[in-house]
Amino acid sequence: MRWVGAAVALAVAVQLAGAVPAGADETPVPVPPPPTVTATIPGALDVAVGPVTLDLNLFPAMDLVNWNSVFAPWGDERLYTLLVGGDAESAAHWQFSGGAFISWGNEPWRVWNPTDRRSVSLLPGASGTLRTTDHFAAELRFFTQRLTGPSSSWLKVTVTAQNVDGTTATVTHRVDGGASWAASAPLTVPDVRGASGVQYLTLRFEPVGWGTWRLDDVALDPWRSG
């Protein structure tokens, strides 16, 4: 059965890649490897704290101007800002491993831009990583779809916050999903800003179980009280 599952995953990858119109550039752009962080403890909202070596050039600045209540239709009136690269319209700000790539097909509501047309696809065993500089972020949201695979498959989201003093905190979240696009629940972002008031977030998305996933429009609630 294992070779059958592998064949299905390969077929999905070919289908996704083949759906791109002629002339569209879907080649992932290489990104430098992530900084070394402490090991994540499995399970939702587990936290690990420890020292970290940080390359600040890997972290785009958060947009502190363009805030929108894009999740209002899902009962969330808070303002969010789209991460640089979070719209998944190109691979320029992503680091991919395994069977991860930019594919044709957007979340259907196009909450940030009506012309958006792409998303990130993650085959079993793949991962996608996105980074940002953070001043205030409290929670993370995005859209996701389990394209293939059993209902037992889920998406693991690892959020690592790092500050300039060498402290890191990691939380892991479980995101379940169905065959249709849906908004994720708000996911907690750790806070290690310290005296500088700045931290650097690394967001890692990876399927668990034999499922193929899509994700799109990764955004942060850019305001944290206190």
GROMACS .gro file of C-alpha atoms in nm, residues 1-192:
model
  192
    1MET     CA    1   0.000   0.000   0.000
    2ARG     CA    2   0.292   0.235   0.063
    3TRP     CA    3   0.391   0.242  -0.306
    4VAL     CA    4   0.028   0.308  -0.400
    5GLY     CA    5   0.020   0.611  -0.167
    6ALA     CA    6   0.345   0.739  -0.312
    7ALA     CA    7   0.206   0.707  -0.663
    8VAL     CA    8  -0.104   0.904  -0.564
    9ALA     CA    9   0.107   1.181  -0.411
   10LEU     CA   10   0.321   1.198  -0.725
   11ALA     CA   11   0.009   1.217  -0.943
   12VAL     CA   12  -0.123   1.505  -0.734
   13ALA     CA   13   0.206   1.691  -0.771
   14VAL     CA   14   0.200   1.646  -1.148
   15GLN     CA   15  -0.163   1.758  -1.162
   16LEU     CA   16  -0.095   2.071  -0.958
   17ALA     CA   17   0.212   2.164  -1.156
   18GLY     CA   18   0.039   2.092  -1.484
   19ALA     CA   19  -0.252   2.320  -1.399
   20VAL     CA   20  -0.034   2.630  -1.432
   21PRO     CA   21  -0.102   2.829  -1.752
   22ALA     CA   22   0.173   2.837  -2.011
   23GLY     CA   23   0.431   3.104  -1.940
   24ALA     CA   24   0.370   3.121  -1.566
   25ASP     CA   25   0.689   3.093  -1.361
   26GLU     CA   26   0.630   2.854  -1.071
   27THR     CA   27   0.996   2.767  -1.001
   28PRO     CA   28   1.066   2.802  -0.627
   29VAL     CA   29   1.330   3.063  -0.549
   30PRO     CA   30   1.599   2.932  -0.309
   31VAL     CA   31   1.607   3.098   0.034
   32PRO     CA   32   1.896   3.069   0.283
   33PRO     CA   33   1.848   2.796   0.548
   34PRO     CA   34   1.675   2.886   0.876
   35PRO     CA   35   1.868   2.970   1.193
   36THR     CA   36   1.928   2.696   1.447
   37VAL     CA   37   1.644   2.681   1.701
   38THR     CA   38   1.558   2.467   1.999
   39ALA     CA   39   1.367   2.144   1.943
   40THR     CA   40   0.989   2.169   1.931
   41ILE     CA   41   0.786   1.968   2.180
   42PRO     CA   42   0.511   1.778   1.990
   43GLY     CA   43   0.150   1.873   2.058
   44ALA     CA   44  -0.068   2.181   2.045
   45LEU     CA   45   0.060   2.487   2.226
   46ASP     CA   46   0.370   2.321   2.365
   47VAL     CA   47   0.648   2.569   2.442
   48ALA     CA   48   1.028   2.534   2.428
   49VAL     CA   49   1.265   2.813   2.531
   50GLY     CA   50   1.639   2.840   2.472
   51PRO     CA   51   1.923   3.030   2.301
   52VAL     CA   52   1.939   3.083   1.925
   53THR     CA   53   2.176   3.220   1.661
   54LEU     CA   54   1.993   3.478   1.451
   55ASP     CA   55   2.050   3.612   1.099
   56LEU     CA   56   1.831   3.923   1.084
   57ASN     CA   57   1.862   3.947   0.705
   58LEU     CA   58   1.627   3.649   0.669
   59PHE     CA   59   1.328   3.829   0.822
   60PRO     CA   60   1.122   4.077   0.614
   61ALA     CA   61   0.966   4.368   0.805
   62MET     CA   62   0.601   4.339   0.901
   63ASP     CA   63   0.364   4.579   0.727
   64LEU     CA   64   0.246   4.810   1.007
   65VAL     CA   65   0.023   5.019   0.778
   66ASN     CA   66  -0.204   4.786   0.580
   67TRP     CA   67  -0.428   4.627   0.842
   68ASN     CA   68  -0.762   4.475   0.739
   69SER     CA   69  -1.041   4.278   0.904
   70VAL     CA   70  -1.023   4.008   0.636
   71PHE     CA   71  -1.152   3.737   0.870
   72ALA     CA   72  -1.470   3.925   0.964
   73PRO     CA   73  -1.687   3.679   0.762
   74TRP     CA   74  -1.558   3.410   1.000
   75GLY     CA   75  -1.655   3.605   1.312
   76ASP     CA   76  -1.314   3.764   1.371
   77GLU     CA   77  -1.330   4.144   1.360
   78ARG     CA   78  -0.964   4.199   1.447
   79LEU     CA   79  -0.725   4.364   1.207
   80TYR     CA   80  -0.464   4.150   1.031
   81THR     CA   81  -0.164   4.223   0.813
   82LEU     CA   82  -0.047   3.997   0.530
   83LEU     CA   83   0.306   3.863   0.570
   84VAL     CA   84   0.558   3.935   0.297
   85GLY     CA   85   0.520   3.627   0.077
   86GLY     CA   86   0.208   3.521   0.267
   87ASP     CA   87  -0.009   3.553  -0.042
   88ALA     CA   88   0.192   3.265  -0.197
   89GLU     CA   89   0.195   3.434  -0.535
   90SER     CA   90   0.566   3.350  -0.567
   91ALA     CA   91   0.824   3.137  -0.387
   92ALA     CA   92   1.062   3.430  -0.330
   93HIS     CA   93   1.009   3.450   0.047
   94TRP     CA   94   0.951   3.081   0.116
   95GLN     CA   95   1.191   2.801   0.196
   96PHE     CA   96   1.061   2.468   0.066
   97SER     CA   97   1.174   2.113   0.138
   98GLY     CA   98   1.046   1.783   0.007
   99GLY     CA   99   0.740   1.806  -0.218
  100ALA     CA  100   0.649   2.170  -0.150
  101PHE     CA  101   0.594   2.426  -0.424
  102ILE     CA  102   0.385   2.718  -0.546
  103SER     CA  103   0.083   2.584  -0.735
  104TRP     CA  104  -0.206   2.713  -0.939
  105GLY     CA  105  -0.526   2.773  -0.738
  106ASN     CA  106  -0.606   3.040  -0.478
  107GLU     CA  107  -0.828   3.044  -0.172
  108PRO     CA  108  -1.168   3.124  -0.327
  109TRP     CA  109  -1.247   3.446  -0.137
  110ARG     CA  110  -0.929   3.630  -0.243
  111VAL     CA  111  -0.950   3.836   0.074
  112TRP     CA  112  -0.634   4.039   0.009
  113ASN     CA  113  -0.631   4.083  -0.366
  114PRO     CA  114  -0.894   3.982  -0.624
  115THR     CA  115  -0.621   3.904  -0.877
  116ASP     CA  116  -0.442   3.646  -0.660
  117ARG     CA  117  -0.426   3.304  -0.825
  118ARG     CA  118  -0.173   3.080  -0.644
  119SER     CA  119  -0.116   2.895  -0.317
  120VAL     CA  120   0.143   2.673  -0.148
  121SER     CA  121   0.106   2.297  -0.199
  122LEU     CA  122   0.257   2.052   0.049
  123LEU     CA  123   0.284   1.682  -0.034
  124PRO     CA  124   0.335   1.425   0.245
  125GLY     CA  125   0.676   1.476   0.405
  126ALA     CA  126   0.714   1.831   0.271
  127SER     CA  127   0.744   2.159   0.457
  128GLY     CA  128   0.720   2.529   0.383
  129THR     CA  129   0.880   2.801   0.597
  130LEU     CA  130   0.804   3.173   0.607
  131ARG     CA  131   0.962   3.446   0.824
  132THR     CA  132   0.886   3.798   0.940
  133THR     CA  133   1.003   4.067   1.180
  134ASP     CA  134   0.743   4.116   1.452
  135HIS     CA  135   0.668   4.402   1.690
  136PHE     CA  136   0.319   4.328   1.820
  137ALA     CA  137   0.179   4.005   1.673
  138ALA     CA  138  -0.061   3.810   1.892
  139GLU     CA  139  -0.213   3.551   1.659
  140LEU     CA  140  -0.171   3.389   1.319
  141ARG     CA  141  -0.437   3.293   1.064
  142PHE     CA  142  -0.443   3.162   0.709
  143PHE     CA  143  -0.655   2.955   0.471
  144THR     CA  144  -0.603   2.586   0.415
  145GLN     CA  145  -0.738   2.286   0.225
  146ARG     CA  146  -0.670   1.915   0.259
  147LEU     CA  147  -0.654   1.836  -0.111
  148THR     CA  148  -0.608   1.458  -0.079
  149GLY     CA  149  -0.567   1.201   0.194
  150PRO     CA  150  -0.766   1.070   0.492
  151SER     CA  151  -0.939   1.285   0.752
  152SER     CA  152  -0.675   1.173   1.003
  153SER     CA  153  -0.417   1.385   0.822
  154TRP     CA  154  -0.358   1.732   0.969
  155LEU     CA  155  -0.132   2.031   0.923
  156LYS     CA  156   0.139   2.098   1.181
  157VAL     CA  157   0.220   2.466   1.226
  158THR     CA  158   0.534   2.550   1.423
  159VAL     CA  159   0.582   2.912   1.528
  160THR     CA  160   0.924   3.008   1.663
  161ALA     CA  161   0.983   3.356   1.808
  162GLN     CA  162   1.339   3.480   1.859
  163ASN     CA  163   1.477   3.800   2.004
  164VAL     CA  164   1.807   3.983   1.964
  165ASP     CA  165   1.923   3.867   2.307
  166GLY     CA  166   1.938   3.505   2.193
  167THR     CA  167   1.615   3.374   2.346
  168THR     CA  168   1.368   3.163   2.148
  169ALA     CA  169   1.023   3.023   2.223
  170THR     CA  170   0.838   2.771   2.008
  171VAL     CA  171   0.472   2.673   1.996
  172THR     CA  172   0.323   2.400   1.777
  173HIS     CA  173  -0.037   2.393   1.659
  174ARG     CA  174  -0.256   2.128   1.500
  175VAL     CA  175  -0.480   2.247   1.216
  176ASP     CA  176  -0.745   2.008   1.087
  177GLY     CA  177  -0.917   2.064   0.756
  178GLY     CA  178  -1.146   1.920   0.494
  179ALA     CA  179  -1.163   1.896   0.118
  180SER     CA  180  -1.287   2.255   0.088
  181TRP     CA  181  -1.092   2.571   0.159
  182ALA     CA  182  -1.145   2.707   0.511
  183ALA     CA  183  -1.000   2.970   0.744
  184SER     CA  184  -0.783   2.834   1.020
  185ALA     CA  185  -0.858   2.914   1.381
  186PRO     CA  186  -0.645   3.193   1.533
  187LEU     CA  187  -0.313   3.039   1.637
  188THR     CA  188  -0.112   3.178   1.928
  189VAL     CA  189   0.221   3.351   1.863
  190PRO     CA  190   0.480   3.335   2.145
  191ASP     CA  191   0.619   3.657   2.294
  192VAL     CA  192   0.991   3.698   2.363
   0.00000   0.00000   0.00000
